[in-house]
PDB file of N, CA and C in Angstrom:
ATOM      1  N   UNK Z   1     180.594  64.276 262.481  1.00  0.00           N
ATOM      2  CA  UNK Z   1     180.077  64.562 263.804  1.00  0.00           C
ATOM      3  C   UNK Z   1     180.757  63.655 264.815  1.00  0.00           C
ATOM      4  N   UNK Z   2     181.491  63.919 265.716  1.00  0.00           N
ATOM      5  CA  UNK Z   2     181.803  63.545 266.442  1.00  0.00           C
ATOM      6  C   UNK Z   2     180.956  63.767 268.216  1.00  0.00           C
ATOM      7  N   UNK Z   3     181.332  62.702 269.085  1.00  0.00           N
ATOM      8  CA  UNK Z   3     180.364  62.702 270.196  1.00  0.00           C
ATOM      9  C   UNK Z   3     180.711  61.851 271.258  1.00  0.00           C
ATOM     10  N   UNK Z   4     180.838  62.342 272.650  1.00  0.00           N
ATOM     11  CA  UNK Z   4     181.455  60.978 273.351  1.00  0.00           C
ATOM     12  C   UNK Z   4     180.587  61.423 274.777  1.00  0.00           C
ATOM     13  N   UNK Z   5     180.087  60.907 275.253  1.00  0.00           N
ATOM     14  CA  UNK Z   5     179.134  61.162 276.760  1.00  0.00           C
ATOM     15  C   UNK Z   5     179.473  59.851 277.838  1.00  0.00           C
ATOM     16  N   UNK Z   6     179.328  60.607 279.313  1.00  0.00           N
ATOM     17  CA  UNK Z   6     179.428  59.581 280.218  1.00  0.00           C
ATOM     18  C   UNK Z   6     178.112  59.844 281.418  1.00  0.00           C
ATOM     19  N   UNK Z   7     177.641  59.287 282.056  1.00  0.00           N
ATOM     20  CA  UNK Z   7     176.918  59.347 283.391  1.00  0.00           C
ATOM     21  C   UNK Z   7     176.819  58.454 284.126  1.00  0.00           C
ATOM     22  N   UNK Z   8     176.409  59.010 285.325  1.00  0.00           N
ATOM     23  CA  UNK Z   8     176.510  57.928 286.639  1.00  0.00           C
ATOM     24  C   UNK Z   8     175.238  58.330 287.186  1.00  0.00           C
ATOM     25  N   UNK Z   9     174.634  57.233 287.544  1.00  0.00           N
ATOM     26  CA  UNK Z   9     173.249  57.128 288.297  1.00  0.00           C
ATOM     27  C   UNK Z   9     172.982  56.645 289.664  1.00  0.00           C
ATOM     28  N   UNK Z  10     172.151  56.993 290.784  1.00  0.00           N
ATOM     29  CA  UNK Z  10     172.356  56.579 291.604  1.00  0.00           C
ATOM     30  C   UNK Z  10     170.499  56.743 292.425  1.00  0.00           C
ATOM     31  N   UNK Z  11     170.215  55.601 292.923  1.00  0.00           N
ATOM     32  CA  UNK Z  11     168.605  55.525 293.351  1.00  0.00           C
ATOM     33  C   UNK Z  11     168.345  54.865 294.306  1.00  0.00           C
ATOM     34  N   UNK Z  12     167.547  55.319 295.406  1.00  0.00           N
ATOM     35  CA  UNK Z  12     166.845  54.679 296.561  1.00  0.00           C
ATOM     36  C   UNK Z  12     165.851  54.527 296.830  1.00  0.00           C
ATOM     37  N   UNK Z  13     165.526  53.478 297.737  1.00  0.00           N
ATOM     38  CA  UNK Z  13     164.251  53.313 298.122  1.00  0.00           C
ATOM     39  C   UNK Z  13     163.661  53.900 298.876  1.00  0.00           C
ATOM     40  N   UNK Z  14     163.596  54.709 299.383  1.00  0.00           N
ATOM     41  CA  UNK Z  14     163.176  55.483 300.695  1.00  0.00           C
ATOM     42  C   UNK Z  14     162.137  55.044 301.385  1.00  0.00           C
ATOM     43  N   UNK Z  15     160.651  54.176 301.186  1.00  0.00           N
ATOM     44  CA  UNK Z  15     160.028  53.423 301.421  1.00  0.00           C
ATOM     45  C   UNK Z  15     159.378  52.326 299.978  1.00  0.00           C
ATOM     46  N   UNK Z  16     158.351  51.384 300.812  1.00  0.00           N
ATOM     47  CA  UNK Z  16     157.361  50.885 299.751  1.00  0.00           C
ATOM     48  C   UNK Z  16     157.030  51.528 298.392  1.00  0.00           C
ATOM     49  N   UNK Z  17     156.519  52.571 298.595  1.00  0.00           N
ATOM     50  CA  UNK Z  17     156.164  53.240 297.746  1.00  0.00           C
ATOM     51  C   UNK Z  17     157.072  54.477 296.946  1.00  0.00           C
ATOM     52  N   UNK Z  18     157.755  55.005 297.567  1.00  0.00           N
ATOM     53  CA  UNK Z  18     158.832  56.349 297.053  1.00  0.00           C
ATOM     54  C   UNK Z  18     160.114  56.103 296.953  1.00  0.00           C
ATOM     55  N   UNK Z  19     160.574  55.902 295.372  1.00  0.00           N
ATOM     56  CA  UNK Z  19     161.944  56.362 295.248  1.00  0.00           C
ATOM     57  C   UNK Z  19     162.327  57.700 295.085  1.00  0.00           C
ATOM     58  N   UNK Z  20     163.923  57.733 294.974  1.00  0.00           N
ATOM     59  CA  UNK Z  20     164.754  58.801 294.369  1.00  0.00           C
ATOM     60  C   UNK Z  20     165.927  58.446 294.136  1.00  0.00           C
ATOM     61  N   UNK Z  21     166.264  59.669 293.033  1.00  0.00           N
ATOM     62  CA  UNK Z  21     167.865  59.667 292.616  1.00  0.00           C
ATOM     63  C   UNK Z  21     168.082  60.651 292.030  1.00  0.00           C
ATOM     64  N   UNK Z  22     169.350  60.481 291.660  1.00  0.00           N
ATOM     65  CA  UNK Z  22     170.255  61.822 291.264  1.00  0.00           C
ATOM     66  C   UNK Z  22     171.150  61.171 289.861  1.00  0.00           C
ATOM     67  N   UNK Z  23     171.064  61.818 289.228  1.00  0.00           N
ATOM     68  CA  UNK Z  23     172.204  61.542 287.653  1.00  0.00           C
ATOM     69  C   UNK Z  23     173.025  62.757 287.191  1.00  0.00           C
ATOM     70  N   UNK Z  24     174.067  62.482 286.602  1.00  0.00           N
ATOM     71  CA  UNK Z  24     175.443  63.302 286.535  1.00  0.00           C
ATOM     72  C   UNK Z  24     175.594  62.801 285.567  1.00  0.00           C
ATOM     73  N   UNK Z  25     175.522  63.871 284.083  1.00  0.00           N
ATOM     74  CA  UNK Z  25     176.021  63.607 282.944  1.00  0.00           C
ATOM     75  C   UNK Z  25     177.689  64.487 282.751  1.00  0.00           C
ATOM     76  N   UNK Z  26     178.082  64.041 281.891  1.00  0.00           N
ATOM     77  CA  UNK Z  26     179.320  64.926 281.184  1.00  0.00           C
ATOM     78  C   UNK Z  26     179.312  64.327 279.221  1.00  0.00           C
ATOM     79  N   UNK Z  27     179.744  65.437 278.870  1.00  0.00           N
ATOM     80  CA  UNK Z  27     179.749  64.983 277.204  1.00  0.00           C
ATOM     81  C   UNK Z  27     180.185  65.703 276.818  1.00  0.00           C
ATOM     82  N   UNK Z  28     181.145  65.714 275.456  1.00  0.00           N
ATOM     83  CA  UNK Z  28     181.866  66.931 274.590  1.00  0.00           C
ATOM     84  C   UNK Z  28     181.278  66.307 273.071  1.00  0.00           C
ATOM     85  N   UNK Z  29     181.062  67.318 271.932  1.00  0.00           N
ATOM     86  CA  UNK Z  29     180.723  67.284 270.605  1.00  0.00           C
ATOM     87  C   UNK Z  29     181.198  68.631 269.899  1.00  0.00           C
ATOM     88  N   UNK Z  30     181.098  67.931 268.923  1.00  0.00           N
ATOM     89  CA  UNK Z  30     181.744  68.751 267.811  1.00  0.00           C
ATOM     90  C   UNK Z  30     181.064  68.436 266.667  1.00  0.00           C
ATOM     91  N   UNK Z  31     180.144  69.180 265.923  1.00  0.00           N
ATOM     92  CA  UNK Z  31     179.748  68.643 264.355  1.00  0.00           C
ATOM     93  C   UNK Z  31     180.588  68.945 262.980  1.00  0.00           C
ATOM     94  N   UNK Z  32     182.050  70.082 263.262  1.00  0.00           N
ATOM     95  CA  UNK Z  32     182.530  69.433 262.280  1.00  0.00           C
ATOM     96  C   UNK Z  32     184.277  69.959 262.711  1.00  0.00           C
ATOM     97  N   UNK Z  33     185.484  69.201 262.023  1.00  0.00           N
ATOM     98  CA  UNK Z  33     186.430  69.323 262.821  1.00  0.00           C
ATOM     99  C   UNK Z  33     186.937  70.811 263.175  1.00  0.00           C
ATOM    100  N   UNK Z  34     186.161  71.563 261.550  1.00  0.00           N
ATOM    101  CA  UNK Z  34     186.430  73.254 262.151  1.00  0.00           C
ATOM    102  C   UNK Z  34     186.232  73.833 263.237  1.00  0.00           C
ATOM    103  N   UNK Z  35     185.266  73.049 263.551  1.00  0.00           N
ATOM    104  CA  UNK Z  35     184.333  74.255 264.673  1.00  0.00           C
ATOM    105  C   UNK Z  35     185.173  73.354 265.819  1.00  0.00           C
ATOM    106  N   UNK Z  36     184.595  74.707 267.143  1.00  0.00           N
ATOM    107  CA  UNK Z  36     185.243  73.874 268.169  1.00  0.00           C
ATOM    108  C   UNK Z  36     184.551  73.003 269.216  1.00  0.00           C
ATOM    109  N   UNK Z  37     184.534  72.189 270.143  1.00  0.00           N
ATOM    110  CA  UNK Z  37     183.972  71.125 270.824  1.00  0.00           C
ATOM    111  C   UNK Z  37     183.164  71.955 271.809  1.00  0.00           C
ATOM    112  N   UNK Z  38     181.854  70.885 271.820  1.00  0.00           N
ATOM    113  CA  UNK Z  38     181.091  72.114 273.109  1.00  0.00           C
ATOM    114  C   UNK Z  38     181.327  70.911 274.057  1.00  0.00           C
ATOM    115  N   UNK Z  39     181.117  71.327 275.634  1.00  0.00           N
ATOM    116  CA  UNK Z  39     181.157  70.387 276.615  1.00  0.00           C
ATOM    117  C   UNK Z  39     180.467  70.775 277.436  1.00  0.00           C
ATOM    118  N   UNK Z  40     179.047  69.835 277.797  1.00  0.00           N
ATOM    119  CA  UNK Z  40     177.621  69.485 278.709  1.00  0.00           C
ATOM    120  C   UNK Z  40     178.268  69.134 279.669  1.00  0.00           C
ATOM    121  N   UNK Z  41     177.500  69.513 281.020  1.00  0.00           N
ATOM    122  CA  UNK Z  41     177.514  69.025 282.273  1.00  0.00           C
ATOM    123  C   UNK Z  41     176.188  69.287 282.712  1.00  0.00           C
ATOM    124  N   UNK Z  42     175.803  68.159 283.315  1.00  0.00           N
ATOM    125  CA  UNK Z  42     174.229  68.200 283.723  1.00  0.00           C
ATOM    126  C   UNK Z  42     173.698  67.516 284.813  1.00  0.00           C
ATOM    127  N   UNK Z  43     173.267  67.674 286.186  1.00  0.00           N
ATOM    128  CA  UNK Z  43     172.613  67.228 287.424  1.00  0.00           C
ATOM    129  C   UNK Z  43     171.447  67.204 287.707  1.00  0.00           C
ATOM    130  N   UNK Z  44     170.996  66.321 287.626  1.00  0.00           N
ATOM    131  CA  UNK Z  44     169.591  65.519 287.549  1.00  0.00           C
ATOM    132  C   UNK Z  44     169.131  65.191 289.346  1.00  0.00           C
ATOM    133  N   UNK Z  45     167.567  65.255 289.706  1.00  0.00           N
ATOM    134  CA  UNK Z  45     167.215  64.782 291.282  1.00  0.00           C
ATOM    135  C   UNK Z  45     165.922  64.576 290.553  1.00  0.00           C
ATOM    136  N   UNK Z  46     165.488  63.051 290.824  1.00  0.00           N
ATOM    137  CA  UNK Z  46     164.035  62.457 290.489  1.00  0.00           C
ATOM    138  C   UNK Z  46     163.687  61.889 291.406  1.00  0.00           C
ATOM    139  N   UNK Z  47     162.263  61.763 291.784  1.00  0.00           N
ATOM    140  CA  UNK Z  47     161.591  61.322 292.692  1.00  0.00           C
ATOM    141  C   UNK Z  47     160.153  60.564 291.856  1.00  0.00           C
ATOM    142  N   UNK Z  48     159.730  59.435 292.909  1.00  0.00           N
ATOM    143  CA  UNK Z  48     158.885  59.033 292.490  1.00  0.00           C
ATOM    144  C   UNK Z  48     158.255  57.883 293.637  1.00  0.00           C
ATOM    145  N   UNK Z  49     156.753  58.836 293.657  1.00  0.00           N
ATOM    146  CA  UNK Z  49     156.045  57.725 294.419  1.00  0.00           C
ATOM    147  C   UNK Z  49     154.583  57.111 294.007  1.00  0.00           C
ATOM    148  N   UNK Z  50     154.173  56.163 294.177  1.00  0.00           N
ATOM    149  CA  UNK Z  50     153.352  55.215 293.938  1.00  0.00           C
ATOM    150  C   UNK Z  50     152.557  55.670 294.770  1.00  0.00           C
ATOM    151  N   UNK Z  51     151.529  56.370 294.070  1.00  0.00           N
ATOM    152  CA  UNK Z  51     149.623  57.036 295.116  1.00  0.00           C
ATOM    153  C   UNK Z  51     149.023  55.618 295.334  1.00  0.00           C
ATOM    154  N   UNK Z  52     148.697  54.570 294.353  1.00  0.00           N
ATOM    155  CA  UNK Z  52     147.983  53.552 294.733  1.00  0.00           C
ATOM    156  C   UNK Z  52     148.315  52.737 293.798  1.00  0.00           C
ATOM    157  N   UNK Z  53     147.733  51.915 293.396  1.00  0.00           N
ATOM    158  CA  UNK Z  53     147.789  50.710 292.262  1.00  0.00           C
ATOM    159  C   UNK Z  53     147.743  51.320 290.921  1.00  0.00           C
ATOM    160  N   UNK Z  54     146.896  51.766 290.924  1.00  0.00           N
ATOM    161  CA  UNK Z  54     147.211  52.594 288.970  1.00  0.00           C
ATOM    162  C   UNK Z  54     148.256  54.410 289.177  1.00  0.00           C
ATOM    163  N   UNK Z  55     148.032  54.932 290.161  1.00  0.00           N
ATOM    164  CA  UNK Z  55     148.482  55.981 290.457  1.00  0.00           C
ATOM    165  C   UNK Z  55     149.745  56.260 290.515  1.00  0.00           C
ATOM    166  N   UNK Z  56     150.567  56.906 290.129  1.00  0.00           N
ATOM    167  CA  UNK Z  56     152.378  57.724 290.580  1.00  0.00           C
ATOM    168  C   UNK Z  56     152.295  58.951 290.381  1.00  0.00           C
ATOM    169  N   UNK Z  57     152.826  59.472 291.520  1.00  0.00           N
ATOM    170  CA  UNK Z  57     153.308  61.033 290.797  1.00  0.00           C
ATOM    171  C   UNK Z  57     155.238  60.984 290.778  1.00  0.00           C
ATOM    172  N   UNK Z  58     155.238  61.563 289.610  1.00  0.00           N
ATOM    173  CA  UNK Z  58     157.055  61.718 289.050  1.00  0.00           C
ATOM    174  C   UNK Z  58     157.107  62.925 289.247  1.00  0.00           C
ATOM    175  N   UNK Z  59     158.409  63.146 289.514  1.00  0.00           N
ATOM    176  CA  UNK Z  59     159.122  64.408 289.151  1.00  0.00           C
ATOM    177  C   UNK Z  59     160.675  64.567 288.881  1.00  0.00           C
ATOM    178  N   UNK Z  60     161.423  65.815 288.589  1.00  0.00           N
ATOM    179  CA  UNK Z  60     162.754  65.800 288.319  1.00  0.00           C
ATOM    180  C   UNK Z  60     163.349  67.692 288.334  1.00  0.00           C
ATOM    181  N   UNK Z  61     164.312  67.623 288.837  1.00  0.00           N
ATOM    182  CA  UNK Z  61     164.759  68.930 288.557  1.00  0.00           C
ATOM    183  C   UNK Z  61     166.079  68.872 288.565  1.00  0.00           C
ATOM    184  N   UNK Z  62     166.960  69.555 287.499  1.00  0.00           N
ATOM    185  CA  UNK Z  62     168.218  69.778 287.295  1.00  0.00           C
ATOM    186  C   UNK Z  62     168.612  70.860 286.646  1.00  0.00           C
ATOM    187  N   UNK Z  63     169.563  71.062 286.022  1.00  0.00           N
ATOM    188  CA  UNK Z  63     170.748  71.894 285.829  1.00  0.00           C
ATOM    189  C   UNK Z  63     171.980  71.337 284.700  1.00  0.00           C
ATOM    190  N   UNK Z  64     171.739  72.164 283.997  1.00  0.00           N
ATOM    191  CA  UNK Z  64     172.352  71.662 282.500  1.00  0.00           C
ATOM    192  C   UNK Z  64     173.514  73.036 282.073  1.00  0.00           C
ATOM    193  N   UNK Z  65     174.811  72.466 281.491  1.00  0.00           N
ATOM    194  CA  UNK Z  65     175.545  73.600 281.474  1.00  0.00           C
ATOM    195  C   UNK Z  65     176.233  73.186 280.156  1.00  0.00           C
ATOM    196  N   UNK Z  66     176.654  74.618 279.037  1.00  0.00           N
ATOM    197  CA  UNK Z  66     177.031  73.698 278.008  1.00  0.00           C
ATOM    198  C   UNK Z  66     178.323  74.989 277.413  1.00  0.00           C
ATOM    199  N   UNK Z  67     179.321  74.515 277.292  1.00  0.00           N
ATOM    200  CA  UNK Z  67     180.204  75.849 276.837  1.00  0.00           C
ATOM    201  C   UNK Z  67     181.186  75.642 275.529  1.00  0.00           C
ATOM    202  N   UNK Z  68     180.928  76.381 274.525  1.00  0.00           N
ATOM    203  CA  UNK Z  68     182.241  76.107 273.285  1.00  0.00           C
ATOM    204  C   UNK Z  68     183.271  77.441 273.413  1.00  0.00           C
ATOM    205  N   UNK Z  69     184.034  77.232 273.662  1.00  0.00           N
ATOM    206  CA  UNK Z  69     185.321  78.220 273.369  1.00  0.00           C
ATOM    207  C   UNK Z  69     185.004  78.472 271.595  1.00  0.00           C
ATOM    208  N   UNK Z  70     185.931  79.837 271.982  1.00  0.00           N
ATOM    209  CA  UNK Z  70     186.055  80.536 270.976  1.00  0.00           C
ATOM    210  C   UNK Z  70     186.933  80.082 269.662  1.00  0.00           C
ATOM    211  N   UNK Z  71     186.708  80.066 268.348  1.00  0.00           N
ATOM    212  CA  UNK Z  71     187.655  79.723 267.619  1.00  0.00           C
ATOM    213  C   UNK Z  71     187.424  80.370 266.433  1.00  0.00           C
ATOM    214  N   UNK Z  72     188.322  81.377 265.962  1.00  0.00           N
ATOM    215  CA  UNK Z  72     188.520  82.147 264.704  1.00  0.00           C
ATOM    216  C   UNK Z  72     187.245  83.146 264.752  1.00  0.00           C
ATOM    217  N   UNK Z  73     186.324  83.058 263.719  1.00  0.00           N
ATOM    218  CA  UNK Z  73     185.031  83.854 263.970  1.00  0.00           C
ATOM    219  C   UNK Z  73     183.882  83.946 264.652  1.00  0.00           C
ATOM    220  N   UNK Z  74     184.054  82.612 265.354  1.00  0.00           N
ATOM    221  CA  UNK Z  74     183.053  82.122 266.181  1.00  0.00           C
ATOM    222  C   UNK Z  74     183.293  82.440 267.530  1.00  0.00           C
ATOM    223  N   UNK Z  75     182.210  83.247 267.901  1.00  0.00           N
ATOM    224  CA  UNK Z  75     182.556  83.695 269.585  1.00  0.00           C
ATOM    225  C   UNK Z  75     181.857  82.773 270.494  1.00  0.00           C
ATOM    226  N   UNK Z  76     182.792  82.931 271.985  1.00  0.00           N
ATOM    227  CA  UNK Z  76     182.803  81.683 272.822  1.00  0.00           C
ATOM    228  C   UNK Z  76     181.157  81.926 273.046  1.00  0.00           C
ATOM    229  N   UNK Z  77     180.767  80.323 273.231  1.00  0.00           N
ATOM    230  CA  UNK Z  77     178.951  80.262 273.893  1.00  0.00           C
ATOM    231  C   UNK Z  77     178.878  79.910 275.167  1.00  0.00           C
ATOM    232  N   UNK Z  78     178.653  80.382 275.792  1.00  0.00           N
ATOM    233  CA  UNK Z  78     178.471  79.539 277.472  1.00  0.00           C
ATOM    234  C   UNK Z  78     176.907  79.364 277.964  1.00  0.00           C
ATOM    235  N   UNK Z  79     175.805  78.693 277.903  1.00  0.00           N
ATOM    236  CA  UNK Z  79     175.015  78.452 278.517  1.00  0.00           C
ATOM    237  C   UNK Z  79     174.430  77.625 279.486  1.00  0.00           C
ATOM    238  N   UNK Z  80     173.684  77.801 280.070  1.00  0.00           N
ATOM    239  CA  UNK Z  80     173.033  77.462 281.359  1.00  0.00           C
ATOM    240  C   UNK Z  80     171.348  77.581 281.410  1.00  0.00           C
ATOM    241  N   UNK Z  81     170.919  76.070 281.883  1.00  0.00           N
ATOM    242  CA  UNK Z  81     169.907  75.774 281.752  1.00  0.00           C
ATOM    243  C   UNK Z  81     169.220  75.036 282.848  1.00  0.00           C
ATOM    244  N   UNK Z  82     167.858  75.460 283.351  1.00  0.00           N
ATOM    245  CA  UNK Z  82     167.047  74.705 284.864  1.00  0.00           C
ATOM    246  C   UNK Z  82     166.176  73.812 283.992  1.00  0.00           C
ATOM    247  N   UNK Z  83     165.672  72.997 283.972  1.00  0.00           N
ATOM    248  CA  UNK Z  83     165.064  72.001 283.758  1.00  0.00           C
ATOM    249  C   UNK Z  83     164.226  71.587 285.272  1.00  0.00           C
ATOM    250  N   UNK Z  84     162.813  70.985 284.981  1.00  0.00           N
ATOM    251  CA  UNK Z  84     161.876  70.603 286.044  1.00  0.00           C
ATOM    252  C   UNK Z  84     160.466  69.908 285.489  1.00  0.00           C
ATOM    253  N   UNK Z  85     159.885  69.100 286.133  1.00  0.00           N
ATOM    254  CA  UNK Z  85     159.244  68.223 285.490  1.00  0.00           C
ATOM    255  C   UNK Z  85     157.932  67.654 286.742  1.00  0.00           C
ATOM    256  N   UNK Z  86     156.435  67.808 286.361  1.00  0.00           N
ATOM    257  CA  UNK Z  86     155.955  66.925 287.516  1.00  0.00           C
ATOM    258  C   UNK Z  86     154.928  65.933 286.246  1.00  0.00           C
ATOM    259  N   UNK Z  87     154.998  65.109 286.973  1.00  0.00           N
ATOM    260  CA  UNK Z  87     153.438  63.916 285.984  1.00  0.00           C
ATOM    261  C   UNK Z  87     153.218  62.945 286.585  1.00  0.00           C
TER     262      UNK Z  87
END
């Protein structure tokens, strides 16, 4: 199995209480040398604010993309994925 990933993160304060940010993945894998490499791309936006002393509400929404070319019997995969989140 092979596997190699990178991302960059980035977050503000917007006040006292409320952050946000945004994350940018990239990654290619392969589980065996036959097959061929898939390669993720994925954009992340989180927010988060502080209701009171025990209280936060979180959230997140992104976009996930993942594609293997075609090789011998195996036909190409291309998918695409929304992701979203509140707690």
């Amino acid at each position: 199995y092979e596997n190699a990933s990178v991302g960059l993160s980035y977050s503000r304060r917007f006040s006292a209480r409320t952050t946000g940010g945004l994350s940018v993945t990239a990654g290619q894998s392969r589980y065996d040398s036959g097959l061929p490499k898939t390669t993720t791309l994925g954009a992340y936006l989180n927010a988060q604010h502080q209701l009171d002393a025990a209280w936060s509400l979180s959230g997140s929404a992104g976009v996930s993309s993942s594609r293997s070319p075609a090789r011998g019997p195996i036909p190409e995969i291309d998918q695409l994925g929304i992701v979203g989140n509140i707690s």
